[in-house]
Coordinates of C-alpha atoms in Angstrom, one line a residue:
T4 CA 104.7 -48.6 20.8
D5 CA 101.8 -48.2 18.3
R6 CA 101.0 -51.8 17.5
D7 CA 98.8 -50.4 14.3
A8 CA 101.5 -48.5 12.8
V9 CA 104.1 -49.8 10.4
L10 CA 107.1 -48.8 8.4
G11 CA 106.3 -47.1 5.2
R12 CA 108.7 -46.7 2.0
H13 CA 108.4 -45.0 -1.1
N14 CA 110.7 -45.6 -4.0
N15 CA 113.1 -47.4 -1.3
K16 CA 113.3 -44.4 0.7
F17 CA 112.1 -44.5 4.4
L18 CA 108.9 -42.5 4.7
V19 CA 107.5 -42.8 8.1
V20 CA 106.3 -45.1 10.9
G21 CA 102.6 -44.8 10.8
Y22 CA 99.6 -44.5 8.6
M23 CA 98.8 -43.2 5.0
I24 CA 95.9 -41.0 4.6
S25 CA 93.6 -41.2 1.7
T26 CA 91.2 -37.9 1.7
L27 CA 88.7 -37.2 -1.2
Y28 CA 87.7 -33.8 -1.7
A29 CA 84.9 -32.4 -3.4
Y30 CA 85.7 -29.2 -5.5
C31 CA 82.2 -27.2 -5.9
N32 CA 82.3 -23.5 -7.4
D33 CA 85.8 -23.0 -6.1
I34 CA 85.1 -24.3 -2.9
I35 CA 86.9 -27.5 -1.7
V36 CA 85.4 -29.7 0.9
P37 CA 86.9 -32.9 2.1
V38 CA 83.9 -35.7 1.8
F39 CA 85.4 -38.8 2.9
C40 CA 88.8 -40.1 4.5
M41 CA 90.4 -43.4 5.4
L42 CA 93.5 -44.3 7.1
F43 CA 95.7 -47.3 5.9
P44 CA 98.9 -48.8 7.8
A45 CA 101.9 -47.0 6.1
N46 CA 103.2 -50.1 4.2
L47 CA 100.6 -50.2 1.4
N48 CA 101.2 -48.7 -1.9
D49 CA 99.2 -45.8 -3.4
K50 CA 97.4 -48.1 -5.9
T51 CA 95.9 -50.4 -3.2
I52 CA 95.2 -47.5 -1.1
F53 CA 93.3 -45.6 -3.7
H54 CA 91.4 -48.5 -5.0
E55 CA 90.4 -49.5 -1.4
T56 CA 89.2 -46.0 -0.6
M57 CA 87.3 -45.7 -4.0
A58 CA 85.6 -49.3 -3.5
Y59 CA 84.4 -48.4 0.2
Y60 CA 83.3 -45.0 -1.0
F61 CA 81.0 -46.4 -3.9
K62 CA 79.7 -49.2 -1.4
R63 CA 78.6 -46.5 1.0
K64 CA 76.1 -45.3 -1.9
L65 CA 77.3 -41.8 -1.7
P66 CA 77.0 -39.2 -4.2
R67 CA 79.2 -40.1 -7.3
P68 CA 81.8 -37.7 -8.6
L69 CA 82.0 -36.8 -12.3
V70 CA 85.7 -36.6 -12.4
V71 CA 88.8 -37.7 -9.9
L72 CA 91.6 -36.2 -10.2
A73 CA 95.0 -38.1 -8.6
D74 CA 98.7 -37.7 -9.0
A75 CA 101.0 -40.4 -10.3
G76 CA 100.7 -42.7 -7.1
P77 CA 97.7 -44.5 -7.5
Y78 CA 97.9 -44.7 -11.7
S79 CA 97.2 -48.0 -13.1
L80 CA 95.0 -49.4 -15.8
K81 CA 93.0 -51.4 -13.1
N82 CA 92.1 -48.1 -11.1
L83 CA 91.1 -46.2 -14.3
R84 CA 88.9 -49.2 -15.5
Y85 CA 87.6 -49.3 -12.3
L86 CA 86.5 -45.6 -12.1
A87 CA 85.1 -46.0 -15.7
K88 CA 83.2 -49.0 -14.6
N89 CA 81.5 -46.9 -12.2
G90 CA 80.7 -44.1 -14.2
V91 CA 83.3 -41.5 -13.2
V92 CA 86.1 -39.9 -15.5
G93 CA 89.5 -40.9 -14.1
M94 CA 92.3 -38.2 -14.6
M95 CA 95.3 -39.7 -13.0
N96 CA 98.8 -38.2 -13.8
A97 CA 100.4 -41.2 -15.4
P98 CA 104.2 -41.6 -14.5
K99 CA 107.0 -40.8 -17.0
N100 CA 107.9 -44.6 -17.2
V101 CA 104.7 -45.3 -18.7
K102 CA 105.4 -45.9 -22.5
K103 CA 102.7 -48.0 -24.0
H104 CA 99.3 -46.5 -22.9
N105 CA 97.5 -43.7 -24.9
I106 CA 98.9 -40.7 -23.1
I107 CA 98.7 -37.1 -23.7
T108 CA 101.3 -34.8 -22.6
L109 CA 99.7 -31.5 -21.3
T110 CA 102.8 -30.1 -19.4
N111 CA 106.1 -31.5 -18.6
N112 CA 104.5 -32.8 -15.5
I113 CA 101.0 -33.5 -16.5
R114 CA 100.4 -36.8 -18.7
L115 CA 96.8 -38.2 -18.9
N116 CA 95.6 -41.6 -20.2
R117 CA 93.3 -40.4 -23.3
D118 CA 91.5 -43.5 -23.3
F119 CA 89.6 -42.7 -20.1
I120 CA 88.5 -39.1 -20.6
P121 CA 85.7 -38.4 -22.9
S122 CA 86.6 -37.9 -26.7
Q123 CA 84.8 -34.6 -27.0
W124 CA 87.1 -33.0 -24.4
S125 CA 89.8 -31.3 -25.7
D126 CA 93.5 -31.0 -24.4
D127 CA 92.9 -27.6 -23.1
D128 CA 89.6 -28.8 -21.2
C129 CA 91.5 -31.5 -19.5
R130 CA 94.5 -29.1 -18.8
L131 CA 91.7 -26.8 -16.9
I132 CA 90.2 -29.6 -15.1
Y133 CA 93.5 -30.9 -13.9
N134 CA 94.5 -27.6 -13.0
I135 CA 92.2 -27.8 -10.1
R136 CA 94.3 -30.5 -8.6
S137 CA 96.6 -27.6 -7.4
E138 CA 93.7 -26.0 -5.3
I139 CA 93.5 -29.5 -3.5
E140 CA 97.3 -29.9 -3.0
R141 CA 96.8 -26.6 -1.3
Q142 CA 94.6 -28.0 1.2
F143 CA 97.0 -30.7 1.9
S144 CA 99.8 -28.6 3.0
H145 CA 97.2 -26.3 4.9
N146 CA 96.4 -29.2 6.6
S147 CA 100.0 -30.0 7.2
L148 CA 101.2 -26.3 8.2
V149 CA 98.5 -24.9 9.9
Y150 CA 97.1 -28.1 11.6
H151 CA 100.1 -30.3 12.1
A152 CA 98.4 -33.2 10.4
R153 CA 101.3 -35.3 10.0
R154 CA 102.2 -34.9 13.8
M155 CA 100.1 -37.5 16.0
N156 CA 100.3 -37.8 19.6
V157 CA 98.0 -40.5 19.5
R158 CA 98.2 -44.4 19.4
G159 CA 96.1 -46.9 17.1
I160 CA 94.6 -46.6 13.7
D161 CA 91.1 -45.7 15.2
Q162 CA 92.6 -42.9 17.4
A163 CA 94.5 -41.7 14.6
A164 CA 91.4 -41.8 12.3
K165 CA 89.8 -39.6 14.7
H166 CA 92.6 -37.1 15.1
R167 CA 92.3 -36.8 11.3
Y168 CA 88.7 -36.5 11.1
M169 CA 88.8 -33.7 13.7
I170 CA 91.3 -31.7 11.4
L171 CA 89.1 -31.9 8.5
N172 CA 85.9 -30.9 10.1

């Protein structure tokens, strides 16, 4: 009955009827703080959601991050170039099917495009920085398990956004 909610799929599998949530977290001395959040219809892909989130964030003249960590969903040269153009190091896990880019393999599951990482950073530096991503993943799990963030008893994207912001605060 929610007019804003749409059917979401990922890899041709049914995910949800509802919304996709894009949240940016700041990592400061072992403290993780949500700093920005946007909601999108569930039928958009991760690349589009990431680009629109970052574009809106940059337009608001908020403090620029030094590094953005992301999983493989938003990985694209367009997104990496966009971050670089805005003075941000993009460390996105490259999908396994990406073969022709300058990819370094840090572990079996972590593959980064070296073209967008400062040349003076060693592979160990990259591994250390990217490991912060696991801390952020724990925040996602905490929001889902403790605050039941996936289950929304509201209708409309505006109400869903309010619901999410209440959880993040």
